[in-house]
Short mmCIF file of C-alpha atoms in Angstrom, two decimals:
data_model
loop_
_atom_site.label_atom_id
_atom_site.label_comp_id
_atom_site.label_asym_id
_atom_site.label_seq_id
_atom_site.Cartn_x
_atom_site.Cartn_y
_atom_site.Cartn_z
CA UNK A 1 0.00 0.00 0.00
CA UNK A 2 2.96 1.99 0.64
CA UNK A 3 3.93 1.58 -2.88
CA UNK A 4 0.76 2.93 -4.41
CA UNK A 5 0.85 5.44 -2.11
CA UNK A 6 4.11 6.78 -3.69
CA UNK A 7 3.05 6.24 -7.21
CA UNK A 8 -0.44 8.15 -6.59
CA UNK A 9 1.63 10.99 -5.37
CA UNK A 10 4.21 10.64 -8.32
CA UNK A 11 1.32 10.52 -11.23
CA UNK A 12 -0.99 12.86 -9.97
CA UNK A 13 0.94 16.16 -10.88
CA UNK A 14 0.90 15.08 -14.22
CA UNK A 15 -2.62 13.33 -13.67
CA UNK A 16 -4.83 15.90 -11.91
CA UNK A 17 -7.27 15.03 -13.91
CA UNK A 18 -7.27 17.13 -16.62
CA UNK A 19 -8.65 16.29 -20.58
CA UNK A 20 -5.32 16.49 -22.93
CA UNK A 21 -7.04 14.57 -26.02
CA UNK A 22 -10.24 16.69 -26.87
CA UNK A 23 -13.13 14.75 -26.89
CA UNK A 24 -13.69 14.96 -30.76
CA UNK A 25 -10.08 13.83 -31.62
CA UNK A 26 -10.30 11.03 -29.58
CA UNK A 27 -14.01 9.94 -31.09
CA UNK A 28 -12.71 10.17 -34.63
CA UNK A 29 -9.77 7.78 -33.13
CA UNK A 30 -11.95 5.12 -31.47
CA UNK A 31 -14.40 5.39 -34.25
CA UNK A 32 -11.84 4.08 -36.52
CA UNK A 33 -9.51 1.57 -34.48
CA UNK A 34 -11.50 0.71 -31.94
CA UNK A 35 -13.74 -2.39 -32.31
CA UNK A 36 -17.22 -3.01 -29.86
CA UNK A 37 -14.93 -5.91 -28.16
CA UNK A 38 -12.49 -3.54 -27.06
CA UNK A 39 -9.74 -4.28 -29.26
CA UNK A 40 -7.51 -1.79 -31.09
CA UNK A 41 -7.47 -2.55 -34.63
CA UNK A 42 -3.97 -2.50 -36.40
CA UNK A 43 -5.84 -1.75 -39.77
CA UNK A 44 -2.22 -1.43 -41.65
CA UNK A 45 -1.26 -5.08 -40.55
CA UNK A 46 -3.89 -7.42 -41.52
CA UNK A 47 -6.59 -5.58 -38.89
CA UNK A 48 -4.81 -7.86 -36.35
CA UNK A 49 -5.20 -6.42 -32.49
CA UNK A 50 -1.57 -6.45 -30.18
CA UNK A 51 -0.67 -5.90 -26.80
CA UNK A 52 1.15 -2.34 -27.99
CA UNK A 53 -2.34 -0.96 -29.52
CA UNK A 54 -4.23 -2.87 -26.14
CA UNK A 55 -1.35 -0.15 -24.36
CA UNK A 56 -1.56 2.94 -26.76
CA UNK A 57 -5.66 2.70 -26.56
CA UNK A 58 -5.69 2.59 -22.61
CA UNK A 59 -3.18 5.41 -22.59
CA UNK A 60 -4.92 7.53 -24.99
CA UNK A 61 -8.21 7.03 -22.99
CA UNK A 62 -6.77 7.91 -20.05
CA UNK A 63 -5.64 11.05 -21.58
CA UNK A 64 -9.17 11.60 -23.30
CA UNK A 65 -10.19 11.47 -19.51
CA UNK A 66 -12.57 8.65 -20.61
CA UNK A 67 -12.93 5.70 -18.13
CA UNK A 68 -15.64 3.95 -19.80
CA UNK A 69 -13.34 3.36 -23.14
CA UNK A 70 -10.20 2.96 -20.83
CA UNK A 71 -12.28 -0.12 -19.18
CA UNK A 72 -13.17 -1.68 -22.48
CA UNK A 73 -9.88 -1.67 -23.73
CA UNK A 74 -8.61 -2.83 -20.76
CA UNK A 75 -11.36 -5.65 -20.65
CA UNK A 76 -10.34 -7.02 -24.26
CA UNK A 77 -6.79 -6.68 -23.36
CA UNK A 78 -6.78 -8.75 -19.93
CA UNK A 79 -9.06 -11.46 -21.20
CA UNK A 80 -7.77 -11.94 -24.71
CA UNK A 81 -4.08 -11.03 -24.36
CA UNK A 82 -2.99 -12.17 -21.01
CA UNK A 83 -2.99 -15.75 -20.94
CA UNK A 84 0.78 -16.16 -19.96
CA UNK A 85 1.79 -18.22 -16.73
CA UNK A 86 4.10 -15.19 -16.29
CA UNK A 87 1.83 -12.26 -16.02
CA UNK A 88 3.05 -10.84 -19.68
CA UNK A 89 0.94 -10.31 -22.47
CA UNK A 90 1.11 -12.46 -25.34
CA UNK A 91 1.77 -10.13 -28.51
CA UNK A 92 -0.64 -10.79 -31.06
CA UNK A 93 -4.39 -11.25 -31.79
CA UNK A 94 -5.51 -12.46 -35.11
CA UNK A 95 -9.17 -12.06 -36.11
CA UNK A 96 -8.91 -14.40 -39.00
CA UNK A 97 -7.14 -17.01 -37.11
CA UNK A 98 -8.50 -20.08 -34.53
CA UNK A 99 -7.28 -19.86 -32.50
CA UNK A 100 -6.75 -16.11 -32.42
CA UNK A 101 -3.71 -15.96 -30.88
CA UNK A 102 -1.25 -17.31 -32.95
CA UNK A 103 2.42 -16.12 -30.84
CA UNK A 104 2.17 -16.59 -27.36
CA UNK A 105 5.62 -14.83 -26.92
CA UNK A 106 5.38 -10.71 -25.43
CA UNK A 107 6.31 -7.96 -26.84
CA UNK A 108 7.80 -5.85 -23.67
CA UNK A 109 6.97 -2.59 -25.06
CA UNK A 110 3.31 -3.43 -25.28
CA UNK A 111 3.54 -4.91 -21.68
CA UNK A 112 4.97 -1.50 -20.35
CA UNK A 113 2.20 0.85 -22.30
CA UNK A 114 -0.46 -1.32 -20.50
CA UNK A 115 0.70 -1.38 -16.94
CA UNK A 116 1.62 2.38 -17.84
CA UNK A 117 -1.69 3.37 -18.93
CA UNK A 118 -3.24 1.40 -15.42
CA UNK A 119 -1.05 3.64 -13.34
CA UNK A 120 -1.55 6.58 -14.44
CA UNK A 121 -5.76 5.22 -14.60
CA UNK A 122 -5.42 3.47 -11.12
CA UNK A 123 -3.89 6.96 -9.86
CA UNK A 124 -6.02 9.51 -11.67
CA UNK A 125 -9.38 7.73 -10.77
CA UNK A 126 -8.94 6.41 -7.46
CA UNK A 127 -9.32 2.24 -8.93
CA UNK A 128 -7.23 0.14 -6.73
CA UNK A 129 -7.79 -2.80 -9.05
CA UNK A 130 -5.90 -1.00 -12.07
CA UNK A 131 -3.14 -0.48 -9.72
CA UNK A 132 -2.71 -3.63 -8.81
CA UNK A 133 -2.79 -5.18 -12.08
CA UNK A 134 -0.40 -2.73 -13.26
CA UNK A 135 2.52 -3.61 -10.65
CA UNK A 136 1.57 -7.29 -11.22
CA UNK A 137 2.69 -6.41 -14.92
CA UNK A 138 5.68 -4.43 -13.74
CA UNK A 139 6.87 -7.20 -11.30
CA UNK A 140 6.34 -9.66 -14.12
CA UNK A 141 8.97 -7.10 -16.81
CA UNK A 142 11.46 -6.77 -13.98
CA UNK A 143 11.46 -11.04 -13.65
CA UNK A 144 11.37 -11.68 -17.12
CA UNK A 145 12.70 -8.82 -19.59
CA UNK A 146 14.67 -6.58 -17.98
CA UNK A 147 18.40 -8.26 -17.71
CA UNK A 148 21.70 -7.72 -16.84
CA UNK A 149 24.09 -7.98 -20.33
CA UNK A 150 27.61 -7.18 -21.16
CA UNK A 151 27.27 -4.55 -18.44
CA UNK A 152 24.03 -3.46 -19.01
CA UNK A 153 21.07 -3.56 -17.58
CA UNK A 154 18.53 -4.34 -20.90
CA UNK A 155 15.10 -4.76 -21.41
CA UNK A 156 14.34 -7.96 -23.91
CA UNK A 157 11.52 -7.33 -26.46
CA UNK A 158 10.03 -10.89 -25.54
CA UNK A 159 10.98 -13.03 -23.53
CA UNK A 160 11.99 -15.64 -26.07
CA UNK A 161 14.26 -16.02 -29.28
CA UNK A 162 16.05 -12.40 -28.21
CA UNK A 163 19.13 -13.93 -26.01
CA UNK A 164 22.10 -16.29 -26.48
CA UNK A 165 21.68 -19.19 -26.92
CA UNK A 166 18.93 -18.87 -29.17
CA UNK A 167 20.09 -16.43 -30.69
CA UNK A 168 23.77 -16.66 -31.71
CA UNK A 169 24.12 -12.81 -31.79
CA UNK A 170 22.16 -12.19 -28.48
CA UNK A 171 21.23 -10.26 -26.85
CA UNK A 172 18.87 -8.36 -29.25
CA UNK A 173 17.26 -5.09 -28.84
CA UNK A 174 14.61 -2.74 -30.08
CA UNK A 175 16.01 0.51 -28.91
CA UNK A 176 11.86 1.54 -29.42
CA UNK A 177 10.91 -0.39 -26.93
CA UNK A 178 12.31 1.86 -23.94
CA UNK A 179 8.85 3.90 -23.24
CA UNK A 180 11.47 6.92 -21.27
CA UNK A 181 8.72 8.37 -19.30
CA UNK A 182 6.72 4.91 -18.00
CA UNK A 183 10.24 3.76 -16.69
CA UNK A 184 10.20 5.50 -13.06
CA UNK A 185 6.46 4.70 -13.26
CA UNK A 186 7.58 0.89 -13.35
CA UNK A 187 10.06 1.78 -10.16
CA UNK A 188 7.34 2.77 -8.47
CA UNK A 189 5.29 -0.54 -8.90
CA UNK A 190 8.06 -3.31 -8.93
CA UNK A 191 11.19 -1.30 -6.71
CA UNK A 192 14.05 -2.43 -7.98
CA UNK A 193 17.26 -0.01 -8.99
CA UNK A 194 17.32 -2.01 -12.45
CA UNK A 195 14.61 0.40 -13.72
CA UNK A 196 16.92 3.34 -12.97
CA UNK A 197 19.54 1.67 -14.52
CA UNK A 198 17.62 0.95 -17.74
CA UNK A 199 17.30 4.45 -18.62
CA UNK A 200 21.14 5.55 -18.29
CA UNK A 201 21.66 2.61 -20.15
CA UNK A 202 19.19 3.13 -23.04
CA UNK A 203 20.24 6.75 -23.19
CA UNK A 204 23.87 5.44 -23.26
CA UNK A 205 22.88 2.69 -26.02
CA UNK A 206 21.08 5.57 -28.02
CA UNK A 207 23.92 8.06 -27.79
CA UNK A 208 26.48 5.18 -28.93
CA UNK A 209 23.97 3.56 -32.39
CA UNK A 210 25.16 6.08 -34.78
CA UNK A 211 24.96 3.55 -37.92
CA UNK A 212 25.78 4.59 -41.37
CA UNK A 213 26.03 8.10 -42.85
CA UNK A 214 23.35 9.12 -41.31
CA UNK A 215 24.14 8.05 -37.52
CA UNK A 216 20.88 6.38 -36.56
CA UNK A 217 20.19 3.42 -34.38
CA UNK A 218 18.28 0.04 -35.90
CA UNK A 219 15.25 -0.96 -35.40
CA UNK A 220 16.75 -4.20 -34.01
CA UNK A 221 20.18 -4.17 -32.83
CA UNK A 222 22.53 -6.89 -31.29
CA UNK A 223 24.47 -6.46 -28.61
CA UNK A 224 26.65 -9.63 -28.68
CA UNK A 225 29.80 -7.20 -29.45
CA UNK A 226 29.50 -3.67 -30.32
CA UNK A 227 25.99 -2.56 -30.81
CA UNK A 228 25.59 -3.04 -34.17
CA UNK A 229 22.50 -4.10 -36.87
CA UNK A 230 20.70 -7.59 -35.76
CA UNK A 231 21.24 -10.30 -38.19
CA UNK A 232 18.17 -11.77 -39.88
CA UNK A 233 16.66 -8.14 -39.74
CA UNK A 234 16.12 -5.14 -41.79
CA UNK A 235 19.47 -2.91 -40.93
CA UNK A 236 17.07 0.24 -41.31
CA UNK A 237 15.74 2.87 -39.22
CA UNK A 238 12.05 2.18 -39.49
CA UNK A 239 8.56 2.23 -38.56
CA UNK A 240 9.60 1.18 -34.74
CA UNK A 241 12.12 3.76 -34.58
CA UNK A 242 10.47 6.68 -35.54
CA UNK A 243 9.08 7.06 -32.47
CA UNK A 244 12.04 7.20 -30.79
CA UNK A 245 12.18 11.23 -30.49
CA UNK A 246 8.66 11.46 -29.33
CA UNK A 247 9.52 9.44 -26.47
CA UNK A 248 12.55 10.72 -25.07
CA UNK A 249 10.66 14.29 -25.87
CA UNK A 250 7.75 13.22 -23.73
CA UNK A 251 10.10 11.92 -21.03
CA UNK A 252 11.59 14.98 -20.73
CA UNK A 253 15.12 14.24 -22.09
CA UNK A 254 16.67 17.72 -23.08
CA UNK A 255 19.86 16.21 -24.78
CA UNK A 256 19.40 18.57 -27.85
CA UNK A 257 22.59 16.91 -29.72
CA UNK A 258 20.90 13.87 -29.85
CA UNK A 259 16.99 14.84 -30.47
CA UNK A 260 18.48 16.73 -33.20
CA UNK A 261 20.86 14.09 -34.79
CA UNK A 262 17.77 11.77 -34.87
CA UNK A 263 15.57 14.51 -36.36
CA UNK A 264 18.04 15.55 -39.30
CA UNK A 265 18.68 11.60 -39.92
CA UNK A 266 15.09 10.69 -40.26
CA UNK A 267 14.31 13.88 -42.56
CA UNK A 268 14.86 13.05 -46.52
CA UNK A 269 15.71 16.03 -48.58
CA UNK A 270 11.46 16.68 -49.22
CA UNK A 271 11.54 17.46 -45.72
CA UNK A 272 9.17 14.25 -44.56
CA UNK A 273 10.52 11.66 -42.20
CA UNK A 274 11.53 8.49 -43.69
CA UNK A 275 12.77 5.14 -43.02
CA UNK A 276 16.36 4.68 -43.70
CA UNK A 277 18.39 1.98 -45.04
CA UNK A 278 21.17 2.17 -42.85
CA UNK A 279 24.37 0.79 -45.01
CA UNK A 280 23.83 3.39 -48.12
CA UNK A 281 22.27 6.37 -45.97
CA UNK A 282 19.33 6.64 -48.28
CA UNK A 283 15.51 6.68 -47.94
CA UNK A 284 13.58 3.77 -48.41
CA UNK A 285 10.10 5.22 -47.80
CA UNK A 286 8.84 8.63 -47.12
CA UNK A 287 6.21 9.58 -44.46
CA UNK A 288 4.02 11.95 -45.55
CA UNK A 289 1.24 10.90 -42.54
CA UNK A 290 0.82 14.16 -39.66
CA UNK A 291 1.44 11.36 -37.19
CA UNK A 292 4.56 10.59 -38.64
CA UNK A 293 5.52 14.36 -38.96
CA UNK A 294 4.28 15.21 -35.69
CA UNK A 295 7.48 13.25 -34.11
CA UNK A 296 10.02 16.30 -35.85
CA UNK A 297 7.64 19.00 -35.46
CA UNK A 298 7.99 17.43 -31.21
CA UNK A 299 11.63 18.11 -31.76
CA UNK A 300 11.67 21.40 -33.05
CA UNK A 301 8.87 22.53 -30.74
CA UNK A 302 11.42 21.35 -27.20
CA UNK A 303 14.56 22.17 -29.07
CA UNK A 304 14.04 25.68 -30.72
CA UNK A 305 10.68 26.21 -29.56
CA UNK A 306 9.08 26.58 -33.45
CA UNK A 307 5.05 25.99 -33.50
CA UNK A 308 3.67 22.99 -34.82
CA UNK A 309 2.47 23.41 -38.39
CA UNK A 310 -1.16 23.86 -39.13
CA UNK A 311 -0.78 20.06 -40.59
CA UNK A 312 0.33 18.26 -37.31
CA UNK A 313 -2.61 19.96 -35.34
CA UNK A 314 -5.40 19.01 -37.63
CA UNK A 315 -6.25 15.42 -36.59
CA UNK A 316 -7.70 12.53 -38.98
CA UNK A 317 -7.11 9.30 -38.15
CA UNK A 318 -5.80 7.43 -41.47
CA UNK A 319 -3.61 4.54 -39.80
CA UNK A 320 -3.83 3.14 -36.58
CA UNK A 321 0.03 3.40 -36.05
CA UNK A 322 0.85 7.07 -37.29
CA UNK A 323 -2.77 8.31 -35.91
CA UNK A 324 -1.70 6.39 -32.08
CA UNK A 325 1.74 9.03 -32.72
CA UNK A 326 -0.01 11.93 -33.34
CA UNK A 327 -2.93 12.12 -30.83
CA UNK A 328 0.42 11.35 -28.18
CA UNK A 329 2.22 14.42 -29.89
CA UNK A 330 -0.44 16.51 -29.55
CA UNK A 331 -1.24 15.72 -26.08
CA UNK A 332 2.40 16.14 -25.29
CA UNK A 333 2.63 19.26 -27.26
CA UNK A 334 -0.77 21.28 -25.54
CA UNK A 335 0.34 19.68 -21.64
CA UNK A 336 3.65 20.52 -21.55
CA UNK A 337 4.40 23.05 -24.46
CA UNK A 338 1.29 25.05 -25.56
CA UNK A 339 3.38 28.00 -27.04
CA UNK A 340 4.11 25.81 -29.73
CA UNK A 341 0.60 25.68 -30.73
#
């Protein structure tokens, strides 16, 4: 109780319950992703549901101030997703499959969004339930994904096929997968110093990736040696990196040198974010989506303090990933930095 105690007092600042997704935004949003079962619809990948979009939708209901949404998200995502003897998720939910789940491995990041989001819930609207589920999630992370490596103190994007021995260049990352600003939440739930530790050494790990002309980190990177490029993957900056900047803007990290090196990397000379293949330096797709340019217009809103475009502020939900980014800019953006608007 102690515990909770501290985390109620550490959320509330930023949780006196205030709206920071307007109430039409955040209809347009559920109106396209999100189903009558509570599921969040991935309707770029096969309209298959995930524990990620199980954590962005309880996050961004939280900050639409909208409990009734936030428990039917959470509903689908408890009784649909975690089925694990460990207390994790399992990542993916397939509506055309039978069974429907069809990986019963986790995907960490979507494990941290959803104990997260029940924090931040559990704190805001007095529901000791959420906050217990939420540190039964944490406690579960700290046992299971977040490890000691080379030095470092890691967290695993699943708890299986990521690591030596399985994988002969183990450990593997997904430098995507640190959500900055739910991190000290997590301490809070499941005390441990490893949590602290995580985020010097992601910072550390993110500082150090500087792969190919244009010095950004992989989507998947092994650590078996020098960080460098997983084998069997992509070596590109891609769809899970891009969100990289948003989240260490939202968590408050004010290293300008390397918001800024991520910014100009991910930019292609039309100005648009891209993804990058790595080796040659050169864009393999542009981004044209606001919730894709939302993530530099973050960046040049905390690091020279330049107003989001007209574009970025105008919300209309295309893509369930890009759309997810944007509504979190935005909140971001009119919480914490409204003379950018």
């Amino acid at each position: 109780m102690a515990a909770f105690a501290s985390l109620i007092a550490f959320c509330q600042p930023a949780a006196a319950q205030t709206t920071r997704i307007d109430a039409s935004s955040w209809s347009a949003y559920k109106a396209k992703f999100l189903d009558t079962s509570g599921r969040i619809i991935d309707n770029a990948n096969g309209n298959i549901s995930h524990s990620e979009g199980q954590g962005y939708g309880m996050w961004l209901a939280y900050l639409a101030n909208n409990p009734a949404d936030f428990e039917q998200i959470w509903y689908f995502a408890r009784t649909e997703l975690l089925l694990r003897d460990d207390g994790l998720a399992v990542w993916k939910w397939d509506p055309s499959a039978t069974p429907h789940v069809t990986d019963t491995n986790n995907a960490s990041d979507g494990d941290m969004l959803i104990a997260y989001a029940l924090a931040l819930a559990g704190s805001a609207w007095d529901n000791q339930d959420y906050l217990e589920a939420a540190a039964k999630i944490a406690n579960a992370l700290l046992a299971h994904a977040v490890v000691k490596s080379g030095g470092r103190t890691i967290l695993l994007p699943g708890v299986d096929g990521f690591d030596a021995p399985g994988r002969k260049d183990g450990p593997v990352i997904n430098p995507s997968y640190w959500v900055y600003e739910a991190i000290p939440v997590m301490a809070l739930l499941a005390p441990s110093d490893a949590w602290h530790t995580l985020t010097i050494d992601g910072l550390a790990l993110l500082r150090s990736m500087q792969f190919g002309p244009r010095k950004l980190p992989a989507d998947w990177v092994s650590l078996r040696r020098q960080p460098q490029p997983a084998e069997g993957f992509d070596a590109e900056f891609g769809y899970n990196a891009i969100r990289i900047p948003l989240y260490l803007a939202r968590a408050g990290v004010s290293d300008k040198e390397l918001l800024l090196r991520l910014q100009a990397g991910m930019t292609g000379s039309d100005g648009l974010p891209a993804t990058i293949d790595l080796k040659t330096g050169q864009v393999k797709q542009s981004l044209p989506d606001p919730g894709y340019r939302i993530v530099n217009d973050v960046v040049a809103c905390v690091t020279r303090g330049t107003k989001l475009p007209e574009s970025s502020r105008q919300f209309a939900p295309s893509l369930y990933y890009p759309s997810t980014l944007q509504l979190l800019g935005l909140a971001f953006v009119g919480e914490k930095h409204p003379e950018c608007l």
